[in-house]
Short mmCIF file of C-alpha atoms in Angstrom, two decimals:
data_model
loop_
_atom_site.label_atom_id
_atom_site.label_comp_id
_atom_site.label_asym_id
_atom_site.label_seq_id
_atom_site.Cartn_x
_atom_site.Cartn_y
_atom_site.Cartn_z
CA UNK A 1 13.80 -0.12 17.59
CA UNK A 2 16.30 -2.93 16.79
CA UNK A 3 15.48 -6.66 16.24
CA UNK A 4 18.20 -9.07 17.02
CA UNK A 5 18.22 -11.67 14.33
CA UNK A 6 20.12 -14.88 13.84
CA UNK A 7 23.38 -14.70 12.00
CA UNK A 8 23.30 -15.86 8.35
CA UNK A 9 25.48 -18.62 6.90
CA UNK A 10 28.98 -16.98 6.41
CA UNK A 11 29.57 -17.15 2.69
CA UNK A 12 30.96 -13.81 2.24
CA UNK A 13 34.08 -13.06 0.14
CA UNK A 14 35.55 -10.48 2.49
CA UNK A 15 34.50 -8.60 5.69
CA UNK A 16 36.44 -5.68 7.15
CA UNK A 17 35.64 -4.69 10.74
CA UNK A 18 37.37 -1.71 12.20
CA UNK A 19 37.22 0.82 14.98
CA UNK A 20 37.25 4.30 13.30
CA UNK A 21 40.45 5.92 14.14
CA UNK A 22 38.75 9.44 14.22
CA UNK A 23 35.31 8.48 15.57
CA UNK A 24 36.05 5.51 17.75
CA UNK A 25 32.84 3.78 16.32
CA UNK A 26 32.36 0.28 15.16
CA UNK A 27 32.41 0.04 11.44
CA UNK A 28 31.76 -3.18 9.35
CA UNK A 29 32.09 -3.36 5.59
CA UNK A 30 30.73 -6.78 4.26
CA UNK A 31 31.46 -7.96 0.64
CA UNK A 32 29.09 -10.83 0.06
CA UNK A 33 29.61 -11.44 -3.62
CA UNK A 34 31.39 -9.77 -6.59
CA UNK A 35 30.50 -12.44 -9.14
CA UNK A 36 28.28 -9.99 -11.05
CA UNK A 37 30.70 -7.17 -10.65
CA UNK A 38 31.72 -4.48 -8.08
CA UNK A 39 29.28 -4.88 -5.15
CA UNK A 40 26.83 -2.00 -4.44
CA UNK A 41 25.02 -1.36 -1.20
CA UNK A 42 24.47 1.37 1.20
CA UNK A 43 25.89 2.53 4.50
CA UNK A 44 23.64 2.15 7.48
CA UNK A 45 24.05 4.30 10.60
CA UNK A 46 22.02 2.66 13.30
CA UNK A 47 21.80 1.87 17.04
CA UNK A 48 22.51 -1.75 18.18
CA UNK A 49 22.48 -3.42 21.64
CA UNK A 50 25.99 -4.93 20.88
CA UNK A 51 28.70 -4.60 18.24
CA UNK A 52 27.86 -8.14 17.22
CA UNK A 53 24.31 -7.10 16.26
CA UNK A 54 25.84 -4.45 13.97
CA UNK A 55 28.06 -7.04 12.41
CA UNK A 56 25.17 -9.47 11.87
CA UNK A 57 23.15 -6.70 10.19
CA UNK A 58 26.00 -6.04 7.81
CA UNK A 59 26.29 -9.64 7.02
CA UNK A 60 22.53 -10.19 6.44
CA UNK A 61 22.10 -6.99 4.55
CA UNK A 62 25.11 -7.72 2.08
CA UNK A 63 23.62 -11.07 1.44
CA UNK A 64 20.36 -9.61 0.60
CA UNK A 65 22.10 -7.08 -1.69
CA UNK A 66 23.45 -10.02 -3.78
CA UNK A 67 19.92 -11.29 -4.28
CA UNK A 68 18.54 -7.85 -4.94
CA UNK A 69 21.10 -6.87 -7.56
CA UNK A 70 21.00 -10.18 -9.28
CA UNK A 71 17.24 -10.38 -9.43
CA UNK A 72 17.19 -6.72 -10.79
CA UNK A 73 19.39 -7.69 -13.68
CA UNK A 74 22.30 -5.53 -12.61
CA UNK A 75 25.99 -6.18 -13.17
CA UNK A 76 26.70 -5.60 -9.57
CA UNK A 77 27.47 -7.75 -6.64
CA UNK A 78 26.24 -7.44 -3.12
CA UNK A 79 27.75 -5.59 -0.18
CA UNK A 80 26.82 -3.37 2.80
CA UNK A 81 28.41 -1.25 5.39
CA UNK A 82 27.26 -0.43 8.86
CA UNK A 83 28.22 2.22 11.42
CA UNK A 84 27.10 1.06 14.81
CA UNK A 85 26.06 3.21 17.61
CA UNK A 86 25.70 2.06 21.27
CA UNK A 87 22.18 2.49 22.89
CA UNK A 88 21.67 6.07 23.73
CA UNK A 89 24.67 7.29 21.80
CA UNK A 90 24.24 10.28 19.58
CA UNK A 91 26.69 12.11 17.22
CA UNK A 92 27.38 15.84 17.05
CA UNK A 93 28.29 17.26 13.64
CA UNK A 94 32.01 16.81 14.13
CA UNK A 95 31.94 13.17 15.18
CA UNK A 96 29.32 12.41 12.51
CA UNK A 97 31.85 13.75 9.95
CA UNK A 98 34.54 11.70 11.59
CA UNK A 99 32.53 8.53 11.35
CA UNK A 100 31.90 8.96 7.57
CA UNK A 101 35.60 9.77 7.01
CA UNK A 102 36.34 6.57 8.80
CA UNK A 103 33.79 4.74 6.67
CA UNK A 104 35.53 5.98 3.58
CA UNK A 105 38.81 4.60 4.68
CA UNK A 106 37.11 1.24 5.36
CA UNK A 107 35.46 1.09 2.03
CA UNK A 108 38.81 1.98 0.35
CA UNK A 109 40.29 -1.30 1.84
CA UNK A 110 38.01 -3.27 -0.44
CA UNK A 111 40.18 -2.17 -3.50
CA UNK A 112 37.23 -1.21 -5.58
CA UNK A 113 35.14 -4.39 -5.09
CA UNK A 114 32.47 -2.56 -3.03
CA UNK A 115 30.60 0.83 -3.67
CA UNK A 116 28.79 2.44 -0.92
CA UNK A 117 25.79 4.83 -0.96
CA UNK A 118 23.39 6.30 1.53
CA UNK A 119 20.98 4.00 3.44
CA UNK A 120 18.97 4.07 6.70
CA UNK A 121 20.50 6.74 8.92
CA UNK A 122 22.85 8.28 6.42
CA UNK A 123 22.46 11.02 3.75
CA UNK A 124 23.79 12.10 0.37
CA UNK A 125 25.87 14.76 2.36
CA UNK A 126 27.29 11.89 4.38
CA UNK A 127 28.45 10.33 1.12
CA UNK A 128 30.10 13.46 0.01
CA UNK A 129 32.21 13.18 3.23
CA UNK A 130 32.92 9.58 2.30
CA UNK A 131 34.09 10.65 -1.09
CA UNK A 132 36.97 12.55 0.49
CA UNK A 133 38.53 9.24 1.43
CA UNK A 134 37.47 6.88 -1.45
CA UNK A 135 36.16 7.16 -4.97
CA UNK A 136 34.06 4.07 -4.51
CA UNK A 137 30.84 5.89 -3.49
CA UNK A 138 27.65 6.68 -5.47
CA UNK A 139 24.63 8.83 -4.78
CA UNK A 140 26.40 12.09 -4.07
CA UNK A 141 24.33 15.24 -3.75
CA UNK A 142 22.85 16.61 -6.99
CA UNK A 143 24.26 19.99 -6.01
CA UNK A 144 27.80 18.59 -6.74
CA UNK A 145 26.79 16.72 -9.88
CA UNK A 146 25.68 13.38 -8.13
CA UNK A 147 22.67 11.31 -8.63
CA UNK A 148 21.15 12.51 -5.41
CA UNK A 149 18.60 10.85 -3.02
CA UNK A 150 17.44 7.42 -4.26
CA UNK A 151 14.38 7.27 -2.13
CA UNK A 152 12.10 8.51 -4.98
CA UNK A 153 13.09 5.73 -7.33
CA UNK A 154 12.87 3.06 -4.45
CA UNK A 155 9.31 4.33 -3.62
CA UNK A 156 8.38 4.14 -7.33
CA UNK A 157 9.49 0.54 -7.53
CA UNK A 158 7.55 -0.31 -4.38
CA UNK A 159 4.41 1.30 -5.79
CA UNK A 160 4.78 -0.72 -9.08
CA UNK A 161 5.25 -3.87 -6.92
CA UNK A 162 2.16 -2.97 -4.78
CA UNK A 163 0.13 -2.63 -7.89
CA UNK A 164 1.19 -6.14 -9.03
CA UNK A 165 0.30 -7.52 -5.66
CA UNK A 166 -3.08 -5.77 -5.63
CA UNK A 167 -3.83 -7.18 -9.04
CA UNK A 168 -3.01 -10.67 -7.81
CA UNK A 169 -5.06 -10.61 -4.55
CA UNK A 170 -7.96 -8.30 -5.54
CA UNK A 171 -8.09 -8.55 -9.43
CA UNK A 172 -7.24 -4.88 -9.88
CA UNK A 173 -4.06 -2.83 -9.65
CA UNK A 174 -6.08 0.26 -8.52
CA UNK A 175 -5.23 1.44 -5.05
CA UNK A 176 -8.43 3.47 -4.57
CA UNK A 177 -10.38 2.15 -1.56
CA UNK A 178 -7.86 -0.44 -0.66
CA UNK A 179 -6.96 -0.65 3.04
CA UNK A 180 -3.25 -0.44 3.19
CA UNK A 181 -1.16 -0.17 6.42
CA UNK A 182 2.34 1.29 6.19
CA UNK A 183 4.78 0.72 9.12
CA UNK A 184 7.51 3.27 8.79
CA UNK A 185 7.20 6.84 7.22
CA UNK A 186 10.79 7.51 6.43
CA UNK A 187 12.11 8.69 3.07
CA UNK A 188 10.67 5.74 1.12
CA UNK A 189 7.59 5.00 3.30
CA UNK A 190 6.57 8.64 3.47
CA UNK A 191 6.69 9.10 -0.33
CA UNK A 192 4.69 5.84 -0.85
CA UNK A 193 2.04 7.05 1.67
CA UNK A 194 1.72 10.36 -0.22
CA UNK A 195 1.31 8.53 -3.64
CA UNK A 196 -1.25 6.06 -2.21
CA UNK A 197 -3.29 8.90 -0.59
CA UNK A 198 -3.52 10.65 -3.91
CA UNK A 199 -4.79 7.32 -5.44
CA UNK A 200 -7.52 7.25 -2.82
CA UNK A 201 -6.27 4.34 -0.71
CA UNK A 202 -7.56 3.94 2.92
CA UNK A 203 -4.32 4.31 4.89
CA UNK A 204 -3.20 3.36 8.32
CA UNK A 205 0.32 4.42 9.28
CA UNK A 206 2.86 4.53 12.07
CA UNK A 207 6.41 5.33 12.85
CA UNK A 208 8.72 5.16 15.66
CA UNK A 209 9.36 8.84 15.27
CA UNK A 210 6.07 10.64 16.64
CA UNK A 211 6.84 13.72 14.61
CA UNK A 212 5.76 11.80 11.42
CA UNK A 213 2.26 11.85 12.84
CA UNK A 214 2.01 15.27 11.19
CA UNK A 215 2.39 13.62 7.80
CA UNK A 216 -0.46 11.16 8.72
CA UNK A 217 -2.67 14.04 9.49
CA UNK A 218 -1.76 15.88 6.23
CA UNK A 219 -2.72 12.79 4.30
CA UNK A 220 -5.83 11.99 6.16
CA UNK A 221 -4.35 8.62 7.31
CA UNK A 222 -5.28 6.88 10.57
CA UNK A 223 -2.29 6.81 13.02
CA UNK A 224 -1.72 3.83 15.31
CA UNK A 225 0.93 3.34 17.86
CA UNK A 226 4.06 1.52 16.82
CA UNK A 227 3.89 -2.27 17.55
CA UNK A 228 0.15 -2.43 17.01
CA UNK A 229 -0.07 -1.72 13.27
CA UNK A 230 0.07 -5.45 12.39
CA UNK A 231 -3.20 -5.96 14.13
CA UNK A 232 -5.12 -3.69 11.75
CA UNK A 233 -7.33 -5.54 9.23
CA UNK A 234 -6.62 -4.49 5.61
CA UNK A 235 -5.66 -5.56 2.01
CA UNK A 236 -1.79 -5.04 2.30
CA UNK A 237 0.67 -4.65 5.02
CA UNK A 238 3.68 -2.56 4.07
CA UNK A 239 6.81 -2.94 6.25
CA UNK A 240 8.80 0.16 5.53
CA UNK A 241 11.02 0.50 8.55
CA UNK A 242 13.83 -1.61 9.98
CA UNK A 243 14.07 -5.33 9.35
CA UNK A 244 12.95 -8.27 11.36
CA UNK A 245 9.48 -7.11 12.12
CA UNK A 246 7.70 -10.28 10.73
CA UNK A 247 8.22 -12.60 13.59
CA UNK A 248 6.05 -15.68 13.97
CA UNK A 249 3.87 -13.94 16.47
CA UNK A 250 3.33 -10.96 14.06
CA UNK A 251 2.60 -13.30 11.12
CA UNK A 252 0.09 -15.17 13.08
CA UNK A 253 -1.67 -12.03 13.99
CA UNK A 254 -1.81 -10.46 10.50
CA UNK A 255 -5.29 -9.97 9.11
CA UNK A 256 -4.34 -8.94 5.43
CA UNK A 257 -4.22 -10.51 2.06
CA UNK A 258 -0.63 -9.67 1.31
CA UNK A 259 2.65 -8.31 2.47
CA UNK A 260 4.64 -5.92 0.28
CA UNK A 261 7.08 -3.36 1.42
CA UNK A 262 10.48 -1.83 1.08
CA UNK A 263 12.03 -2.85 4.46
CA UNK A 264 15.17 -4.89 4.03
CA UNK A 265 15.01 -8.44 5.55
CA UNK A 266 11.53 -7.96 7.17
CA UNK A 267 11.26 -11.72 7.87
CA UNK A 268 12.70 -12.48 11.25
CA UNK A 269 13.34 -15.95 10.06
CA UNK A 270 13.53 -17.32 6.59
CA UNK A 271 10.72 -19.74 7.47
CA UNK A 272 8.43 -16.78 7.85
CA UNK A 273 7.74 -17.00 4.00
CA UNK A 274 6.26 -20.49 4.53
CA UNK A 275 4.28 -19.40 7.57
CA UNK A 276 2.76 -16.58 5.56
CA UNK A 277 1.95 -18.98 2.75
CA UNK A 278 0.31 -21.41 5.09
CA UNK A 279 -1.97 -18.51 6.30
CA UNK A 280 -2.88 -17.67 2.67
CA UNK A 281 -1.06 -14.26 2.80
CA UNK A 282 0.82 -13.39 -0.32
CA UNK A 283 4.37 -12.27 0.20
CA UNK A 284 6.28 -10.13 -2.33
CA UNK A 285 10.07 -10.66 -1.58
CA UNK A 286 11.63 -7.47 -0.23
CA UNK A 287 14.81 -7.76 -2.32
CA UNK A 288 12.74 -7.46 -5.47
CA UNK A 289 10.30 -4.91 -4.32
CA UNK A 290 12.83 -2.35 -2.97
CA UNK A 291 15.33 -2.59 -5.78
CA UNK A 292 14.40 0.72 -7.39
CA UNK A 293 17.00 2.74 -5.56
CA UNK A 294 19.90 0.48 -6.37
CA UNK A 295 18.82 0.25 -10.10
CA UNK A 296 18.83 4.13 -10.28
CA UNK A 297 22.15 4.55 -8.52
CA UNK A 298 23.90 1.82 -10.52
CA UNK A 299 22.54 3.09 -13.84
CA UNK A 300 23.25 6.78 -13.10
CA UNK A 301 26.83 5.89 -11.85
CA UNK A 302 27.60 3.96 -15.01
CA UNK A 303 25.73 6.56 -17.13
CA UNK A 304 23.57 3.75 -18.71
CA UNK A 305 20.41 5.29 -20.19
CA UNK A 306 18.63 8.53 -19.82
CA UNK A 307 16.66 9.52 -16.74
CA UNK A 308 13.33 8.55 -18.33
CA UNK A 309 14.77 5.16 -19.39
CA UNK A 310 16.11 4.55 -15.86
CA UNK A 311 12.79 5.36 -14.21
CA UNK A 312 11.13 3.15 -16.88
CA UNK A 313 13.47 0.36 -15.71
CA UNK A 314 12.49 1.03 -12.06
CA UNK A 315 8.76 0.86 -12.91
CA UNK A 316 9.42 -2.47 -14.52
CA UNK A 317 9.90 -3.94 -11.05
CA UNK A 318 6.14 -4.39 -11.11
CA UNK A 319 6.44 -6.83 -14.12
CA UNK A 320 9.20 -8.71 -12.31
CA UNK A 321 7.01 -9.23 -9.26
CA UNK A 322 4.17 -10.41 -11.57
CA UNK A 323 6.47 -12.96 -13.20
CA UNK A 324 7.63 -14.21 -9.73
CA UNK A 325 4.21 -14.42 -8.38
CA UNK A 326 2.91 -16.37 -11.45
CA UNK A 327 5.98 -18.75 -11.35
CA UNK A 328 5.49 -19.38 -7.76
CA UNK A 329 1.74 -20.11 -8.27
CA UNK A 330 2.38 -22.37 -11.14
CA UNK A 331 5.09 -24.48 -9.40
CA UNK A 332 3.43 -24.50 -5.95
CA UNK A 333 6.32 -22.76 -4.19
CA UNK A 334 6.50 -19.50 -2.20
CA UNK A 335 7.41 -16.22 -3.98
CA UNK A 336 10.45 -16.03 -1.85
CA UNK A 337 11.78 -19.27 -3.28
CA UNK A 338 10.87 -18.28 -6.80
CA UNK A 339 12.68 -14.95 -6.36
CA UNK A 340 15.74 -16.59 -4.77
CA UNK A 341 15.86 -19.12 -7.58
CA UNK A 342 15.66 -16.25 -10.21
CA UNK A 343 18.69 -14.61 -8.48
CA UNK A 344 20.65 -17.84 -8.02
CA UNK A 345 20.27 -18.70 -11.75
CA UNK A 346 21.82 -15.48 -12.77
CA UNK A 347 24.70 -15.76 -10.15
CA UNK A 348 25.31 -19.40 -11.27
CA UNK A 349 25.49 -18.37 -14.90
CA UNK A 350 28.05 -15.59 -14.13
CA UNK A 351 30.08 -17.99 -11.93
CA UNK A 352 30.32 -20.44 -14.79
CA UNK A 353 31.87 -17.87 -17.23
CA UNK A 354 35.70 -18.28 -17.68
CA UNK A 355 37.78 -15.98 -15.59
CA UNK A 356 39.38 -13.18 -17.64
#
């Protein structure tokens, strides 16, 4: 399912759009900002109604990565890459390999200002293919000495954020007995669902892939059909799939105390944050909540800290969420505004430093 969203303001440093010479596929690499350092953001392989939708996704996602990396305190800018498939188009093994070789060539055009990694639709093995054409890639398979799949750290950061949100809206960070709806049971959503089931949460779940129903049954979760999950009454709604799901209509129908999830750009429109606030629904900004994976990848690639120290940093996302929620409450602004201002302050401070 793809949601067509409006294009963001164009404030990107550089965008490369190519037709892969091997695969023939649309490829966009968007560098939004390198103010804080070489940009870091994953490579998405997804189906889009039109190539312009794929480009728009790259532009939106790269801008969100700038906010994410800045708010997470990383010395990394924001970028993203997208390989766009036409509706109904599938890739066999040879053409998939060709697509990621083409992506490697496109990333190389950025002269080291952008590092890619796996994302929705891509894998660590795909990144190994990318590495044949460029060194500017992180998250290679652990079997070859890479940092491996970042979904675990991402899920841990989301869980820490969810605890902070529960604490704010219920008075306790304990998930036991809390009614939580998860929309999307992919690498991150599935891990989060398993953790919450162990904690005794009452789960309602869905995914566009009907095969994920087996996980719901294993976890004792209630399965609902995709597109109806936002109608389920509960404590927290967790968007964990593709972006743009929080349209005005969905927000108006939500019957929860809070929204907190790993999906990138879940708000169909920026004004959705105000709409949620007007309804008394707490919104934990996605680019703060889902930063665990990028923290892990950046720290591992730069060999900063032990594994335990990196995971402790990921868990610290919960404290960042608490500070943002407290700041928003004290100033009478939305959590999204508070989070954006946190990121903007760091970017502004870096931009004011003398150029070396």
